[in-house]
CSV table of C-alpha atoms and ligand atoms in Angstrom, one decimal:
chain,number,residue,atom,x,y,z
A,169,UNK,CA,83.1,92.2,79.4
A,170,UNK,CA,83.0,94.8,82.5
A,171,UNK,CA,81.0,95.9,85.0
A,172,UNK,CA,80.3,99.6,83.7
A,173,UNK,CA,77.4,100.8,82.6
A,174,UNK,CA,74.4,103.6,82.7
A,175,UNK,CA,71.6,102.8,85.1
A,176,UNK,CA,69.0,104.6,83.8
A,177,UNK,CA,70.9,107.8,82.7
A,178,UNK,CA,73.4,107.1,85.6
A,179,UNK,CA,76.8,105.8,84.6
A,180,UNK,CA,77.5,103.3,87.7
A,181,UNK,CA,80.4,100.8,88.4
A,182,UNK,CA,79.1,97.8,89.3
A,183,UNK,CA,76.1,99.5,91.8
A,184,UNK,CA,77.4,102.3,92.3
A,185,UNK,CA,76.8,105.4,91.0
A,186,UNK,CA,79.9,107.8,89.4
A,187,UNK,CA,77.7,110.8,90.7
A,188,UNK,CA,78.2,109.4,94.2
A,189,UNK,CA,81.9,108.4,94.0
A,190,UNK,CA,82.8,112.0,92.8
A,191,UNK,CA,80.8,113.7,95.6
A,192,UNK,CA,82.3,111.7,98.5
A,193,UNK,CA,85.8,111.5,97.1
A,194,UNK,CA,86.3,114.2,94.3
A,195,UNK,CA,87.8,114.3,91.1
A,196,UNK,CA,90.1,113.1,89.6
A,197,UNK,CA,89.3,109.5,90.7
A,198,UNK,CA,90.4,106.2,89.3
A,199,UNK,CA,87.6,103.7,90.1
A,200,UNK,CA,87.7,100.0,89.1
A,201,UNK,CA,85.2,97.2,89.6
A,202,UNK,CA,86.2,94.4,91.6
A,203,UNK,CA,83.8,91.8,90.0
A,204,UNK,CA,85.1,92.5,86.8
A,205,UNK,CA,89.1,92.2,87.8
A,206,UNK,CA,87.6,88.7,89.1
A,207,UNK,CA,86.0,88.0,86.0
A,208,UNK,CA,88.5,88.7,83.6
A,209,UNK,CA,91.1,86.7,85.8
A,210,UNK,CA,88.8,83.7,86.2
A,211,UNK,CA,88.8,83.8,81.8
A,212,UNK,CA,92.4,83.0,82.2
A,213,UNK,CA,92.0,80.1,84.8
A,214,UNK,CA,89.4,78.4,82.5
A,215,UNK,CA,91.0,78.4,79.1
A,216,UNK,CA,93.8,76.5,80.8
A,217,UNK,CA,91.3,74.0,82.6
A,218,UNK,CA,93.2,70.7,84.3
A,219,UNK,CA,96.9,71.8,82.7
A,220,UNK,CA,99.2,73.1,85.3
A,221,UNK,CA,99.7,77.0,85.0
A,222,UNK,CA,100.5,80.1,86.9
A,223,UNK,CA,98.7,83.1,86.2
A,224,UNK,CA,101.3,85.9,86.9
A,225,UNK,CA,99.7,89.3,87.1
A,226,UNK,CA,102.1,91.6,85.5
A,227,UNK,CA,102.0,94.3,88.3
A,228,UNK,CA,103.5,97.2,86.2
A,229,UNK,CA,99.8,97.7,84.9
A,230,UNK,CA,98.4,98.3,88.5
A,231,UNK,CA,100.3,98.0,91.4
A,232,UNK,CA,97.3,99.2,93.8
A,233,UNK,CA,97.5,96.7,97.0
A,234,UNK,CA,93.5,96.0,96.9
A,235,UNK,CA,93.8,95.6,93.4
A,236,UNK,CA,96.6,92.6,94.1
A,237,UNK,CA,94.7,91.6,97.3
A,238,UNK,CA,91.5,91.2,94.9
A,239,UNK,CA,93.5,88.8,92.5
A,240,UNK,CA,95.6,87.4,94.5
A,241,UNK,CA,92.4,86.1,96.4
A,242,UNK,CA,91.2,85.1,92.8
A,243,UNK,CA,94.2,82.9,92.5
A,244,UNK,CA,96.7,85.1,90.6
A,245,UNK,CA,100.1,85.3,90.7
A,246,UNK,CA,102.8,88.3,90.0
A,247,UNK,CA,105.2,89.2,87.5
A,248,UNK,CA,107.5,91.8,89.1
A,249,UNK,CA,109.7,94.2,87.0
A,250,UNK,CA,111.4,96.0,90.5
A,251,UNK,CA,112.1,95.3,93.9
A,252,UNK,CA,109.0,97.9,94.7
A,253,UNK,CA,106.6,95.7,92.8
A,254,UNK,CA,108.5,92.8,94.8
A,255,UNK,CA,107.2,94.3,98.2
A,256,UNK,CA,104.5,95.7,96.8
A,257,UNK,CA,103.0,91.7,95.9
A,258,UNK,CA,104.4,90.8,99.4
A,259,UNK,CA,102.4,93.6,101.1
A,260,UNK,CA,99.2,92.3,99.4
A,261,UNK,CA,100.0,88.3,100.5
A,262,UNK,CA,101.3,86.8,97.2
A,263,UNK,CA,102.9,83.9,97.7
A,264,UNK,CA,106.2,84.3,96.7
A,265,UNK,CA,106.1,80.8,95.1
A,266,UNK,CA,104.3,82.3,92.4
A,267,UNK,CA,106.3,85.5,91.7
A,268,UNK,CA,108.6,85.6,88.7
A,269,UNK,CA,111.1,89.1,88.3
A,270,UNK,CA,111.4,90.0,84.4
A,271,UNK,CA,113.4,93.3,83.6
A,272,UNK,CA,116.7,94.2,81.9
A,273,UNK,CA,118.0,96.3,84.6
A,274,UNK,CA,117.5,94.2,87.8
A,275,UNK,CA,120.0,95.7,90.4
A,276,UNK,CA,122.1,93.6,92.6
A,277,UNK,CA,120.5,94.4,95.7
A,278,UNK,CA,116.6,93.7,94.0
A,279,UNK,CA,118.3,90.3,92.7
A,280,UNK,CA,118.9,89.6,96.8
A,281,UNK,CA,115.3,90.7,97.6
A,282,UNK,CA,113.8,88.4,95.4
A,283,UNK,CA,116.0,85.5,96.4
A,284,UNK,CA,115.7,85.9,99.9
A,285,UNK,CA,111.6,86.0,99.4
A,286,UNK,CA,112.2,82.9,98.2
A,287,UNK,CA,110.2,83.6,94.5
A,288,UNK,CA,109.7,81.1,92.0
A,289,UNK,CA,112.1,82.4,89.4
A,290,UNK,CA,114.3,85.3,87.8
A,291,UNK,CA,114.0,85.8,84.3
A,292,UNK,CA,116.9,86.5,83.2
A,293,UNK,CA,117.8,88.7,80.2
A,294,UNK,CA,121.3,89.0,79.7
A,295,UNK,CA,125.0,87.4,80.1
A,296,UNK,CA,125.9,90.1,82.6
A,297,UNK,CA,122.8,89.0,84.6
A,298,UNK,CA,123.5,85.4,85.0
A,299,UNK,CA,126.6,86.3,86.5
A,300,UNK,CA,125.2,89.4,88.8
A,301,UNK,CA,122.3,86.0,89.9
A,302,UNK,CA,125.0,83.7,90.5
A,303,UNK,CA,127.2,86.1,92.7
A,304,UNK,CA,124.1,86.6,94.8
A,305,UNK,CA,123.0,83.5,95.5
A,306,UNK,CA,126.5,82.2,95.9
A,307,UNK,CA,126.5,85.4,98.6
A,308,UNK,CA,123.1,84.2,100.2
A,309,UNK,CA,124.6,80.7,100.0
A,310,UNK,CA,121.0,79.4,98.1
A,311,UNK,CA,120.4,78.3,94.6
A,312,UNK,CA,118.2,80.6,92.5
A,313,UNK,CA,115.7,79.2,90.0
A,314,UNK,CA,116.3,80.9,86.6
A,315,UNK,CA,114.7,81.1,83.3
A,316,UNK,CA,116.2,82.9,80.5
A,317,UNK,CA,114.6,85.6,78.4
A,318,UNK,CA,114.9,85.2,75.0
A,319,UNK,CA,113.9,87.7,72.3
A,320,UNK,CA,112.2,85.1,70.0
A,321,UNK,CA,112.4,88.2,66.9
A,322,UNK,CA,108.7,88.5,65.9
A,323,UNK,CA,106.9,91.1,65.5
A,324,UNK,CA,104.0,91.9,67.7
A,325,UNK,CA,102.5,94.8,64.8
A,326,UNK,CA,101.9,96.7,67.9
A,327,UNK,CA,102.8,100.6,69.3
A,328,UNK,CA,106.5,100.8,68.3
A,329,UNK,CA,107.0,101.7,72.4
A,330,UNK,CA,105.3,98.7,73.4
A,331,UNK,CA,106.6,96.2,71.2
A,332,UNK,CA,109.3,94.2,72.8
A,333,UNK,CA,110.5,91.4,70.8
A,334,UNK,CA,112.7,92.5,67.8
A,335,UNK,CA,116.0,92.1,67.6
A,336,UNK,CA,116.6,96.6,67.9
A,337,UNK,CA,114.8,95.7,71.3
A,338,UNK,CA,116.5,95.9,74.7
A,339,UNK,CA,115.0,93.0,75.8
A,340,UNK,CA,115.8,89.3,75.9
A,341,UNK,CA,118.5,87.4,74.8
A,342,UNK,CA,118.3,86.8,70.9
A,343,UNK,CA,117.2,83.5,70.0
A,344,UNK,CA,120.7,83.1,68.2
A,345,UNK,CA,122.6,82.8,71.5
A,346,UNK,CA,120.4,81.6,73.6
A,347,UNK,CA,121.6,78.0,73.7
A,348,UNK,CA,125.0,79.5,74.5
A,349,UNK,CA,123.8,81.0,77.2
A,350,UNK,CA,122.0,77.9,78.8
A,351,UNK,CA,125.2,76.3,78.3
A,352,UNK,CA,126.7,79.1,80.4
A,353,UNK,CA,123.9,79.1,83.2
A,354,UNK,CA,124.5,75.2,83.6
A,355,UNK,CA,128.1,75.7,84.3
A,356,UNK,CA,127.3,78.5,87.6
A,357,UNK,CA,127.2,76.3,90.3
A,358,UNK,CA,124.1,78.7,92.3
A,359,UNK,CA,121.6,78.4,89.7
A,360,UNK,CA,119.0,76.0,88.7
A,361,UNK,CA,117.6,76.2,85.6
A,362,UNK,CA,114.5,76.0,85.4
A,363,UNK,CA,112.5,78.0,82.9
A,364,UNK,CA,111.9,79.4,79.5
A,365,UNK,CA,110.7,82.8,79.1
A,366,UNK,CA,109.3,85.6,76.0
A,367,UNK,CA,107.2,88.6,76.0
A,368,UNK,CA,106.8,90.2,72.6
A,369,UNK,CA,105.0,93.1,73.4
A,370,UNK,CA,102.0,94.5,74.7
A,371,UNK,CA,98.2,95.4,73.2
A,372,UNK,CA,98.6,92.5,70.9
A,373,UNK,CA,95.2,92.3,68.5
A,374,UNK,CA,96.0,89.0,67.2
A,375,UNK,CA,97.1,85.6,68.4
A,376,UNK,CA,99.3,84.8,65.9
A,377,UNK,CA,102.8,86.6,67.2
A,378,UNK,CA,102.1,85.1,70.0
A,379,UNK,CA,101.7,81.6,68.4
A,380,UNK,CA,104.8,82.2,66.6
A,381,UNK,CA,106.8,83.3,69.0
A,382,UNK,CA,106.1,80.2,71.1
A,383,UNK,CA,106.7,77.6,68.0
A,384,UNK,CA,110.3,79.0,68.1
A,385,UNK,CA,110.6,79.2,71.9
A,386,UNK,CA,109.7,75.4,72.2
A,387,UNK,CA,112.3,74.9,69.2
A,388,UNK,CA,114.7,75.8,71.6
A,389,UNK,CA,113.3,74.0,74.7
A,390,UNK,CA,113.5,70.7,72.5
A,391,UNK,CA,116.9,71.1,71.5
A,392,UNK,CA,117.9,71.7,75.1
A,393,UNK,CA,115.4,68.9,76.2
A,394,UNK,CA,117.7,66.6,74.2
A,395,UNK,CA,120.9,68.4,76.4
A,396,UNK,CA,119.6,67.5,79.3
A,397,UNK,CA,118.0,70.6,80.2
A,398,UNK,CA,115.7,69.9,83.2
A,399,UNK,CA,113.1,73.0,82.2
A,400,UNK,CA,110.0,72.8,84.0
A,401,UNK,CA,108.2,76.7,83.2
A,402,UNK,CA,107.4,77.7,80.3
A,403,UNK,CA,106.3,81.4,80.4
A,404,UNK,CA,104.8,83.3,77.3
A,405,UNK,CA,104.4,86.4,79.0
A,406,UNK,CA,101.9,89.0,78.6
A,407,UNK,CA,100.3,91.1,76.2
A,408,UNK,CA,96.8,90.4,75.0
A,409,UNK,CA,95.3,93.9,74.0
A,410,UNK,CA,91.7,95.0,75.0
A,411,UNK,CA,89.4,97.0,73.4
A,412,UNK,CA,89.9,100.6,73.7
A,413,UNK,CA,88.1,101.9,70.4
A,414,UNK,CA,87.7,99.8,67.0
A,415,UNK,CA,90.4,97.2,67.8
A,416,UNK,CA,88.9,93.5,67.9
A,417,UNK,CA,91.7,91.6,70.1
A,418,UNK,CA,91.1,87.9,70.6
A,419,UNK,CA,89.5,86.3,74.0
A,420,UNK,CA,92.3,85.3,76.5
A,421,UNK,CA,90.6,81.8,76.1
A,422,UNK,CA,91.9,81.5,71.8
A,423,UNK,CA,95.2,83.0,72.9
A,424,UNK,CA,95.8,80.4,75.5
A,425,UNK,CA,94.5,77.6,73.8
A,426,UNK,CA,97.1,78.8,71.0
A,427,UNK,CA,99.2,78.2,73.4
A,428,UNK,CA,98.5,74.9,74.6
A,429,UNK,CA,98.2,73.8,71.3
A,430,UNK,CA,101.9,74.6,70.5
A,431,UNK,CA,102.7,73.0,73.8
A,432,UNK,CA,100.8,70.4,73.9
A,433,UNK,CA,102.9,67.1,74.4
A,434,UNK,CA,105.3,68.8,76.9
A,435,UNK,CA,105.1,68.4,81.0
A,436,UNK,CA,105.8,72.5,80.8
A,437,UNK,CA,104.1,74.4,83.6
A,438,UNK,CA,102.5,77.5,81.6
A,439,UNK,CA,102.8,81.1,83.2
A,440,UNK,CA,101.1,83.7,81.5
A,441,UNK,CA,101.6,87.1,82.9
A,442,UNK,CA,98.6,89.1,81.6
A,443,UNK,CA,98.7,92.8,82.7
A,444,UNK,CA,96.5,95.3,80.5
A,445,UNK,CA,93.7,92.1,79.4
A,446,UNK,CA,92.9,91.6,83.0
A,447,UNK,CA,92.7,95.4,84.3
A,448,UNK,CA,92.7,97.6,81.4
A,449,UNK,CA,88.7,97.2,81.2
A,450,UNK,CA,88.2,97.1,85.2
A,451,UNK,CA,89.3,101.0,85.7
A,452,UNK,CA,88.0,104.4,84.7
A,453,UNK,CA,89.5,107.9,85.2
A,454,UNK,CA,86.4,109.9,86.5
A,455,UNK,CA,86.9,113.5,85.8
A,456,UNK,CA,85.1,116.8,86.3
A,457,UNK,CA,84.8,119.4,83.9
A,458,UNK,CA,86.2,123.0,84.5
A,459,UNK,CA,85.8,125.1,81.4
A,460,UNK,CA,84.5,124.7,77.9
A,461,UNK,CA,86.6,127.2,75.9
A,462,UNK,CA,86.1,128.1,72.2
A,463,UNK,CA,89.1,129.4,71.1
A,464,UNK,CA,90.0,130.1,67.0
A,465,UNK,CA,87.3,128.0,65.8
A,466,UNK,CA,88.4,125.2,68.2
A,467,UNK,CA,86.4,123.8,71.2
A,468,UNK,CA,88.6,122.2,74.7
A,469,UNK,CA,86.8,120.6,77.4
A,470,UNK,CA,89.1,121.7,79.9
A,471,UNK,CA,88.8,118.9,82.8
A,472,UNK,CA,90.9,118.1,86.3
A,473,UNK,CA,92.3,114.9,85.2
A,474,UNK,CA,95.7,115.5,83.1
A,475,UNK,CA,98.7,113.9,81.8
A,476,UNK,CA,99.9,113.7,85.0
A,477,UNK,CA,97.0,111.5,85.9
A,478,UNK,CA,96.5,109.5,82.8
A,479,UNK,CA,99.8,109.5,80.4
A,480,UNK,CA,98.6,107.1,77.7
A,481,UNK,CA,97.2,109.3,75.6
A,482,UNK,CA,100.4,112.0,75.0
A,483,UNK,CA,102.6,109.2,75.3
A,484,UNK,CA,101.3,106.9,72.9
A,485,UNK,CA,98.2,108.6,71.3
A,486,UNK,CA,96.5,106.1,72.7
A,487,UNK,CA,92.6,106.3,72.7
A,488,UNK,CA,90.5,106.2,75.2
A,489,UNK,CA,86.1,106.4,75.3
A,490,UNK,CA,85.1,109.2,77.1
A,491,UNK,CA,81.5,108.8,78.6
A,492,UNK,CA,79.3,111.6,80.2
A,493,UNK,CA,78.4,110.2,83.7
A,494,UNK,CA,74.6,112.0,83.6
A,495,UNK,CA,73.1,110.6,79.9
A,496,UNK,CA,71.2,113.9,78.7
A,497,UNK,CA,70.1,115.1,75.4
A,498,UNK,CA,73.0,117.3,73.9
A,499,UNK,CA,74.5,118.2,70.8
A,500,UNK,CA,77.1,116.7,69.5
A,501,UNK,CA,80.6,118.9,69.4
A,502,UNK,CA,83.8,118.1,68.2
A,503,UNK,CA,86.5,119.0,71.1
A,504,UNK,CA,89.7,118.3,72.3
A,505,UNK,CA,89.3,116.8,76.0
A,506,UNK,CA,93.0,118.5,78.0
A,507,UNK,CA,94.3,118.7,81.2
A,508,UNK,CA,95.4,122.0,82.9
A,509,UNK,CA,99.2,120.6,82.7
A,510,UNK,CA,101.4,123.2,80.9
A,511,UNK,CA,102.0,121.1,77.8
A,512,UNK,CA,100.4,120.8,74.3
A,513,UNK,CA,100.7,117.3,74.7
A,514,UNK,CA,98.7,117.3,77.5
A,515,UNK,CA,95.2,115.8,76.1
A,516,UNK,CA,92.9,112.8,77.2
A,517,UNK,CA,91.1,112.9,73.7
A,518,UNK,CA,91.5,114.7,70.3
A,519,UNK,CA,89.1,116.2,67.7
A,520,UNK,CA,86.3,114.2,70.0
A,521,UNK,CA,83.1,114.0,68.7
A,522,UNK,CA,80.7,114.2,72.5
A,523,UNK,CA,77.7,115.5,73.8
A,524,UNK,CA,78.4,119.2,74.7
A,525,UNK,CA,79.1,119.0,78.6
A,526,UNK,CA,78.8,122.2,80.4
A,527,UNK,CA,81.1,123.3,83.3
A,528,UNK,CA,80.4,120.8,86.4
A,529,UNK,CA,79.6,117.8,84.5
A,530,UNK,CA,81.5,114.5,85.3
A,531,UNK,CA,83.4,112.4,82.7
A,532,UNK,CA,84.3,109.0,83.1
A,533,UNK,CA,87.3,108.0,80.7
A,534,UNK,CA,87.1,104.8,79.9
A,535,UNK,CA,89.3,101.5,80.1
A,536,UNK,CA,92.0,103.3,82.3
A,537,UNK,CA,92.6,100.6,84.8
A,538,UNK,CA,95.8,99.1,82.9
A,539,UNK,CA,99.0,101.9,83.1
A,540,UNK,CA,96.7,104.6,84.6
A,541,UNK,CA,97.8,105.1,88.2
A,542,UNK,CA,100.8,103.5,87.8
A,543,UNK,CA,101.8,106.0,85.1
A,544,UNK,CA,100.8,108.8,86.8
A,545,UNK,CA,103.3,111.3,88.3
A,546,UNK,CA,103.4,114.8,90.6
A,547,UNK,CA,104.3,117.1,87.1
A,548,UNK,CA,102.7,120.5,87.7
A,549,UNK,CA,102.8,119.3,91.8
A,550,UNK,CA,99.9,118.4,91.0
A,551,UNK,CA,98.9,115.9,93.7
A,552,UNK,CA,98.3,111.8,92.7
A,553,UNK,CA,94.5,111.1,92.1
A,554,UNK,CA,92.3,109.1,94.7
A,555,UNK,CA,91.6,105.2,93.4
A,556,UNK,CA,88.4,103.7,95.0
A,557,UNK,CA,87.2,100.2,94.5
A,558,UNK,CA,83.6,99.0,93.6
A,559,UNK,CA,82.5,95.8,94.8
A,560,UNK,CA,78.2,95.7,94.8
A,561,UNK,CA,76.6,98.9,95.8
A,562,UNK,CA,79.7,99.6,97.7
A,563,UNK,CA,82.9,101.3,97.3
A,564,UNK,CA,86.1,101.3,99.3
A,565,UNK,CA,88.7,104.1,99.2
A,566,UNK,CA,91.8,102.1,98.0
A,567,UNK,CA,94.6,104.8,98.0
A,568,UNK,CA,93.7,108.1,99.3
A,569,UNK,CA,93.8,111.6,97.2
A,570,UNK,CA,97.4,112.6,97.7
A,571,UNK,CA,97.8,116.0,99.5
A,572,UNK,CA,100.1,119.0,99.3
A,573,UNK,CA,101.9,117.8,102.4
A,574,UNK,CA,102.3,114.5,100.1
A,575,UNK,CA,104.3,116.4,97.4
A,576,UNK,CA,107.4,117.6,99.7
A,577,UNK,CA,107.5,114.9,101.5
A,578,UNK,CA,111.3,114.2,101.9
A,579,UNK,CA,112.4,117.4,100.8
A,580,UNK,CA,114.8,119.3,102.8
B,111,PLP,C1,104.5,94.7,80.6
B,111,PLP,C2,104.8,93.2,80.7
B,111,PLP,C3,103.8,92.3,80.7
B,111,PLP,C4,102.3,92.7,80.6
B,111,PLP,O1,101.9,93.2,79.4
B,111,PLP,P1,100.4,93.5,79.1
B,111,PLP,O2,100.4,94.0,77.8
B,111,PLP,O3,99.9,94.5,80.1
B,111,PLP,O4,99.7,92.2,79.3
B,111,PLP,C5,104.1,91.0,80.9
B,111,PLP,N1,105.4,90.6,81.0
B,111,PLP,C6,106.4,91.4,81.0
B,111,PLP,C7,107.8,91.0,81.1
B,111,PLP,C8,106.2,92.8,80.8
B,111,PLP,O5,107.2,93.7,80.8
């Protein structure tokens, strides 16, 4: 459910048109809907009704400070993966008591950041790790709340990149050692363990991973229950897919009542830290086309979004909708939708079957608003796109159009 659609033959976000956005700010433009980040985050809030839970936005998806305002004011919390998403969720007010720091290359000085903000917990994904947290808080003289990682081995029949929770993954502990490495983590004197932690990957289409790889996390929470483990988080992670094309993913609401279900007689405070499911849908990439060229029997839509913008589809193949913004009567053509980047791989859609645009016309691309901008780099210098935010007939620049000056900044 989003807040994109044609009024008339207009294609508007929330009340406002596209038409509009691209005349007053240009192209490329990310725009995302503010009623609908709201929306999708208040899903998550319901499905867990009266039992205690955290909410962590995973900020890698999109690290925009109005976007982290928005849900932060919607009740959210933040799953960090770097010191910059640390300060970024500062900037935009989090509350640091409901910030959790997941990544297997945290470095020593991003481990002091987050104790000294004071964040709920490190999750913790390796033996070298635990000791790297225990030197720092031993440093800061504090205590640092910890949960461990572990890579519960199931497979989330996902993107091979975006899959997380094998055992040829870099992430987590394996299952197999984990107890071993509670035992370890009780013995450091700094930390207080606290927590229980998987992610198995990302655009998930079905609950079931998920379900399984909490039965065998809360294996392991009972066994150390019976140690004496004081564990109060339990946190699932992310990864509920969205629908870009065909796929049929399951309503947060069936995921987290999975969820529940599995942990149903324990105290646990559930974190989810939903990235893509809350975002993906509440962005589009709005585009202008340059030049249709026929080449060799082939059509491109040649646009001024590219790779650089939008790297999900040469990195992945992902698909994404491509809308026009003005509804006409066309024909249909079959095209390849590319950027100007110097690269082959540089396409938004392949062998696209779309009503013929003509130089001029606007294209929105669609469910862009999970690893768009945060994707995007300067490759080409081409500068960073605009993001505006929609909120009624309204629209706020969020993060301006980056400028030439903005590419050498820094550069001797
Ligand atoms: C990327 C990530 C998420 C979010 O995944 P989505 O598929 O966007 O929901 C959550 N937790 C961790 C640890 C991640 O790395």
């Amino acid at each position: 459910m989003h807040f994109f659609d044609y009024r008339d033959d207009d294609f508007c976000c929330e009340g406002v048109t596209l038409d509009r956005v691209a005349t007053e700010v240009g192209t490329p433009t990310y725009v995302y809907s503010r009623a609908t980040l709201l929306r999708h985050l208040r899903v998550f809030h319901e499905a867990f009704g009266q039992r205690p839970h955290l909410v962590c936005f995973s900020t890698k998806a999109n690290s925009n400070l109005a976007v982290l305002r928005t849900l932060r004011e919607g009740g959210a919390g933040f799953d960090v993966v770097s010191g910059g998403e640390l300060f970024r969720v500062l900037r935009a007010g989090a509350d640091p008591r409901q910030v959790v720091f997941s990544g297997v290359g945290k470095r020593p000085e991003e481990i002091r950041e987050a104790l000294a903000a004071g964040i709920l917990m490190l999750n913790v994904e390796s033996h070298g790790e635990l000791l790297e947290v225990e030197r720092a808080a031993a440093a800061l003289g504090t205590s640092a709340r910890i949960a461990l990682r572990v890579n519960p081995e199931v497979d989330a029949r996902t993107h091979p990149y975006i899959a997380t929770g094998l055992k040829q993954h870099k992430f987590g502990i394996p299952l197999a050692d984990a107890r071993a490495e509670y035992d370890f983590a009780a013995t450091l004197p700094h930390l207080e363990v606290c927590g229980l932690d998987c992610h198995i990957g990302s655009q998930l289409t079905t609950v079931q991973p998920i379900s399984d790889a909490v039965a065998r996390v809360l294996e392991l929470y009972r066994e150390l229950r019976a140690a004496s483990f004081d564990l109060r988080y339990l946190d699932v992670g992310g990864g509920l897919g969205i629908r870009y094309d065909t796929e049929q993913p399951p309503a947060p609401p069936a995921a987290v009542v999975a969820v529940m279900d599995r942990a149903r007689d324990e105290g646990l405070t559930l974190i989810c830290e939903p990235g893509r499911s809350i975002v993906g849908n509440a962005g589009v990439l709005l585009t202008r086309v340059l030049y249709v060229k026929r080449a060799a029997g082939k059509t491109f839509v040649v646009v001024d979004a590219a790779m650089n913008d939008l790297l999900r589809p040469a990195f992945y193949g992902a698909f994404h909708e491509i809308r026009p913004v003005q509804r006409r009567a066309a024909a249909l053509i079959r095209a390849d939708v590319v950027g100007p980047v110097c690269e082959s791989g540089d396409f938004l859609a392949r062998d696209r079957e779309l009503a013929e645009p003509h130089p001029g016309d606007l294209l929105a691309v669609m469910s862009a608003g999970a690893y768009g901008f945060t994707m995007a780099s300067n490759y080409n210098a081409r500068p960073r796109a605009a993001e505006i935010m929609c909120a009624g007939e309204d629209f706020t620049v969020v993060r301006r159009r980056e400028t030439y000056v903005d590419l050498v900044r820094g550069e001797e």
